[in-house]
mmCIF file of C-alpha atoms and ligand atoms in Angstrom:
data_model
loop_
_atom_site.group_PDB
_atom_site.id
_atom_site.type_symbol
_atom_site.label_atom_id
_atom_site.label_comp_id
_atom_site.label_asym_id
_atom_site.label_seq_id
_atom_site.Cartn_x
_atom_site.Cartn_y
_atom_site.Cartn_z
ATOM 1 C CA UNK A 744 -24.020 98.453 29.656
ATOM 2 C CA UNK A 745 -23.706 98.834 33.906
ATOM 3 C CA UNK A 746 -26.610 97.024 35.758
ATOM 4 C CA UNK A 747 -29.412 98.309 37.518
ATOM 5 C CA UNK A 748 -29.390 96.675 41.277
ATOM 6 C CA UNK A 749 -33.296 96.573 42.614
ATOM 7 C CA UNK A 750 -33.605 96.084 46.189
ATOM 8 C CA UNK A 751 -36.683 95.354 48.177
ATOM 9 C CA UNK A 752 -37.254 95.513 51.857
ATOM 10 C CA UNK A 753 -39.362 92.226 51.745
ATOM 11 C CA UNK A 754 -40.728 89.846 49.115
ATOM 12 C CA UNK A 755 -44.195 91.765 49.927
ATOM 13 C CA UNK A 756 -42.541 94.610 48.308
ATOM 14 C CA UNK A 757 -42.953 92.545 44.992
ATOM 15 C CA UNK A 758 -46.156 93.752 43.519
ATOM 16 C CA UNK A 759 -44.776 97.097 43.412
ATOM 17 C CA UNK A 760 -41.946 96.509 41.416
ATOM 18 C CA UNK A 761 -43.796 94.982 38.662
ATOM 19 C CA UNK A 762 -43.668 98.264 36.757
ATOM 20 C CA UNK A 763 -40.050 98.955 37.382
ATOM 21 C CA UNK A 764 -39.114 95.178 36.017
ATOM 22 C CA UNK A 765 -41.072 95.876 33.037
ATOM 23 C CA UNK A 766 -39.890 98.941 31.955
ATOM 24 C CA UNK A 767 -36.461 97.979 32.603
ATOM 25 C CA UNK A 768 -36.981 94.243 30.551
ATOM 26 C CA UNK A 769 -38.126 96.974 27.590
ATOM 27 C CA UNK A 770 -35.446 98.705 27.496
ATOM 28 C CA UNK A 771 -33.251 95.803 27.683
ATOM 29 C CA UNK A 772 -31.403 96.515 30.809
ATOM 30 C CA UNK A 773 -29.796 93.754 32.716
ATOM 31 C CA UNK A 774 -30.773 94.246 36.467
ATOM 32 C CA UNK A 775 -30.656 91.968 39.278
ATOM 33 C CA UNK A 776 -33.246 91.826 42.118
ATOM 34 C CA UNK A 777 -32.788 91.085 45.695
ATOM 35 C CA UNK A 778 -34.500 91.336 49.601
ATOM 36 C CA UNK A 779 -32.335 93.133 51.469
ATOM 37 C CA UNK A 780 -34.202 94.850 54.771
ATOM 38 C CA UNK A 781 -32.357 97.653 56.620
ATOM 39 C CA UNK A 782 -33.760 95.918 59.672
ATOM 40 C CA UNK A 783 -34.179 92.598 59.363
ATOM 41 C CA UNK A 784 -31.167 92.271 57.270
ATOM 42 C CA UNK A 785 -28.808 95.427 57.859
ATOM 43 C CA UNK A 786 -25.178 93.449 57.377
ATOM 44 C CA UNK A 787 -26.627 91.746 53.897
ATOM 45 C CA UNK A 788 -27.844 95.294 52.775
ATOM 46 C CA UNK A 789 -24.802 97.075 53.770
ATOM 47 C CA UNK A 790 -22.435 93.969 52.221
ATOM 48 C CA UNK A 791 -24.206 94.282 48.501
ATOM 49 C CA UNK A 792 -24.298 98.083 48.436
ATOM 50 C CA UNK A 793 -20.510 98.373 49.462
ATOM 51 C CA UNK A 794 -19.682 96.075 46.722
ATOM 52 C CA UNK A 795 -21.695 96.595 43.948
ATOM 53 C CA UNK A 796 -19.811 99.379 42.188
ATOM 54 C CA UNK A 797 -17.232 96.901 41.621
ATOM 55 C CA UNK A 798 -19.604 94.191 40.892
ATOM 56 C CA UNK A 799 -21.081 96.179 37.962
ATOM 57 C CA UNK A 800 -23.868 98.067 38.680
ATOM 58 C CA UNK A 801 -24.479 101.823 37.853
ATOM 59 C CA UNK A 802 -27.622 102.711 39.942
ATOM 60 C CA UNK A 803 -29.395 101.354 42.949
ATOM 61 C CA UNK A 804 -33.302 101.662 43.446
ATOM 62 C CA UNK A 805 -34.552 100.324 46.387
ATOM 63 C CA UNK A 806 -37.874 99.903 47.645
ATOM 64 C CA UNK A 807 -39.063 100.001 51.439
ATOM 65 C CA UNK A 808 -42.259 100.916 53.373
ATOM 66 C CA UNK A 809 -43.459 101.356 56.558
ATOM 67 C CA UNK A 810 -40.209 103.378 58.415
ATOM 68 C CA UNK A 811 -38.023 103.064 55.118
ATOM 69 C CA UNK A 812 -34.472 103.337 56.033
ATOM 70 C CA UNK A 813 -33.821 100.686 53.229
ATOM 71 C CA UNK A 814 -32.406 103.332 50.718
ATOM 72 C CA UNK A 815 -30.533 106.086 52.875
ATOM 73 C CA UNK A 816 -28.960 102.453 54.218
ATOM 74 C CA UNK A 817 -27.987 101.384 51.009
ATOM 75 C CA UNK A 818 -26.464 104.887 49.710
ATOM 76 C CA UNK A 819 -24.643 105.246 53.163
ATOM 77 C CA UNK A 820 -22.217 102.712 51.673
ATOM 78 C CA UNK A 821 -21.898 103.398 47.954
ATOM 79 C CA UNK A 822 -21.300 106.369 45.956
ATOM 80 C CA UNK A 823 -23.731 104.971 42.831
ATOM 81 C CA UNK A 824 -26.846 107.118 42.690
ATOM 82 C CA UNK A 825 -29.609 104.977 44.696
ATOM 83 C CA UNK A 826 -33.245 105.910 43.615
ATOM 84 C CA UNK A 827 -35.668 105.428 47.059
ATOM 85 C CA UNK A 828 -39.469 103.957 46.185
ATOM 86 C CA UNK A 829 -41.682 104.285 49.328
ATOM 87 C CA UNK A 830 -44.244 101.681 49.566
ATOM 88 C CA UNK A 831 -47.812 102.173 50.784
ATOM 89 C CA UNK A 832 -47.451 99.008 53.370
ATOM 90 C CA UNK A 833 -48.967 100.413 56.025
ATOM 91 C CA UNK A 834 -52.208 101.946 57.720
ATOM 92 C CA UNK A 835 -50.470 105.311 57.096
ATOM 93 C CA UNK A 836 -51.220 104.286 53.109
ATOM 94 C CA UNK A 837 -46.954 105.194 52.307
ATOM 95 C CA UNK A 838 -46.888 108.463 54.105
ATOM 96 C CA UNK A 839 -44.703 107.020 56.337
ATOM 97 C CA UNK A 840 -42.243 105.644 53.695
ATOM 98 C CA UNK A 841 -42.125 108.870 51.688
ATOM 99 C CA UNK A 842 -40.999 110.888 54.561
ATOM 100 C CA UNK A 843 -38.214 108.391 55.658
ATOM 101 C CA UNK A 844 -36.994 107.642 52.285
ATOM 102 C CA UNK A 845 -36.604 111.410 51.193
ATOM 103 C CA UNK A 846 -35.617 112.998 54.493
ATOM 104 C CA UNK A 847 -32.140 112.495 54.441
ATOM 105 C CA UNK A 848 -29.305 114.272 56.448
ATOM 106 C CA UNK A 849 -26.920 116.404 54.115
ATOM 107 C CA UNK A 850 -23.882 114.448 52.238
ATOM 108 C CA UNK A 851 -25.920 111.246 51.489
ATOM 109 C CA UNK A 852 -28.553 111.797 48.938
ATOM 110 C CA UNK A 853 -31.312 109.491 47.908
ATOM 111 C CA UNK A 854 -33.382 110.829 44.922
ATOM 112 C CA UNK A 855 -36.834 110.013 45.817
ATOM 113 C CA UNK A 856 -39.782 109.107 43.450
ATOM 114 C CA UNK A 857 -43.573 108.779 44.299
ATOM 115 C CA UNK A 858 -44.944 106.929 46.324
ATOM 116 C CA UNK A 859 -45.430 103.165 44.895
ATOM 117 C CA UNK A 860 -43.579 104.967 42.126
ATOM 118 C CA UNK A 861 -41.383 102.231 40.692
ATOM 119 C CA UNK A 862 -41.729 102.608 36.831
ATOM 120 C CA UNK A 863 -40.499 106.126 37.436
ATOM 121 C CA UNK A 864 -37.371 104.812 39.608
ATOM 122 C CA UNK A 865 -36.937 102.010 36.002
ATOM 123 C CA UNK A 866 -36.773 105.266 33.891
ATOM 124 C CA UNK A 867 -34.671 107.636 36.288
ATOM 125 C CA UNK A 868 -32.389 104.570 36.174
ATOM 126 C CA UNK A 869 -32.350 104.508 32.407
ATOM 127 C CA UNK A 870 -31.855 108.125 32.309
ATOM 128 C CA UNK A 871 -28.720 107.931 34.134
ATOM 129 C CA UNK A 872 -27.269 104.860 32.612
ATOM 130 C CA UNK A 873 -28.114 106.312 28.942
ATOM 131 C CA UNK A 874 -25.666 109.127 29.791
ATOM 132 C CA UNK A 875 -22.846 106.705 28.442
ATOM 133 C CA UNK A 876 -25.158 105.313 26.399
ATOM 134 C CA UNK A 877 -26.213 106.593 23.287
ATOM 135 C CA UNK A 878 -28.407 103.732 22.550
ATOM 136 C CA UNK A 879 -30.372 103.646 25.294
ATOM 137 C CA UNK A 880 -30.675 107.572 24.947
ATOM 138 C CA UNK A 881 -32.423 107.349 21.890
ATOM 139 C CA UNK A 882 -34.740 104.617 23.053
ATOM 140 C CA UNK A 883 -35.545 106.898 26.032
ATOM 141 C CA UNK A 884 -36.307 109.812 23.188
ATOM 142 C CA UNK A 885 -38.579 107.508 21.222
ATOM 143 C CA UNK A 886 -40.464 106.193 24.795
ATOM 144 C CA UNK A 887 -40.946 110.358 25.056
ATOM 145 C CA UNK A 888 -42.206 110.711 21.468
ATOM 146 C CA UNK A 889 -44.619 107.923 21.846
ATOM 147 C CA UNK A 890 -46.236 109.342 24.573
ATOM 148 C CA UNK A 891 -46.599 112.929 22.913
ATOM 149 C CA UNK A 892 -48.344 111.525 20.490
ATOM 150 C CA UNK A 893 -50.318 109.534 22.175
ATOM 151 C CA UNK A 894 -51.599 112.761 24.247
ATOM 152 C CA UNK A 895 -52.006 114.545 21.055
ATOM 153 C CA UNK A 896 -54.042 111.446 20.111
ATOM 154 C CA UNK A 897 -55.941 111.781 23.254
ATOM 155 C CA UNK A 898 -56.813 115.489 22.428
ATOM 156 C CA UNK A 899 -58.025 114.925 19.432
ATOM 157 C CA UNK A 900 -60.162 112.461 19.914
ATOM 158 C CA UNK A 901 -61.880 114.539 22.617
ATOM 159 C CA UNK A 902 -65.300 114.931 22.100
ATOM 160 C CA UNK A 903 -67.300 116.919 25.639
HETATM 161 C C1 RP5 B 1034 -40.282 96.878 54.822
HETATM 162 O O1 RP5 B 1034 -41.781 96.687 55.792
HETATM 163 C C2 RP5 B 1034 -40.769 96.650 53.661
HETATM 164 O O2 RP5 B 1034 -40.015 96.901 52.467
HETATM 165 C C3 RP5 B 1034 -42.233 95.990 53.518
HETATM 166 O O3 RP5 B 1034 -42.609 97.352 52.730
HETATM 167 C C4 RP5 B 1034 -42.992 96.475 55.009
HETATM 168 C C5 RP5 B 1034 -43.845 95.200 55.577
HETATM 169 O O4 RP5 B 1034 -42.927 94.443 55.564
HETATM 170 P P1 RP5 B 1034 -43.614 92.868 55.909
HETATM 171 O O5 RP5 B 1034 -43.495 92.526 56.985
HETATM 172 O O6 RP5 B 1034 -44.448 92.631 54.733
HETATM 173 O O7 RP5 B 1034 -42.187 92.039 55.272
HETATM 174 O O8 RP5 B 1034 -39.488 97.038 55.525
#
């Protein structure tokens, strides 16, 4: 199975990524996590992205806050799909990171999830890997069915 790379701009982003790591672990998807910053370690970030495909990765998840250029900087160096997680890390409550991540110029796409939406980033990465992995696809279908049943249970229990 292809690995998922989870890159964060700072170790201060780690708490936001808990849902991402938990979801990848639950689905038994191999991943590697690194701290590389588009601004503080641009060379290392670019080197990682450039060699990610030949190193067995299938998807790159990039989480960053403030002027969040990390996802775009990684996407510029690789044809692997890149999923951006805008992190709420400043006085602007993540809107800064959302706009910096989502507003990519034509030709270099980044699939951006919600502010702090790290669980969805992991699920989207899993869906990409599942395109060529039927066992993982079945796990995702089972998760959807569990979610479906749990909402129906809540509906049945509603007493207002
Ligand atoms: C971004 O700046 C990081 O992704 C982080 O969200 C934010 C603040 O980083 P620190 O100053 O906490 O290292 O590059």
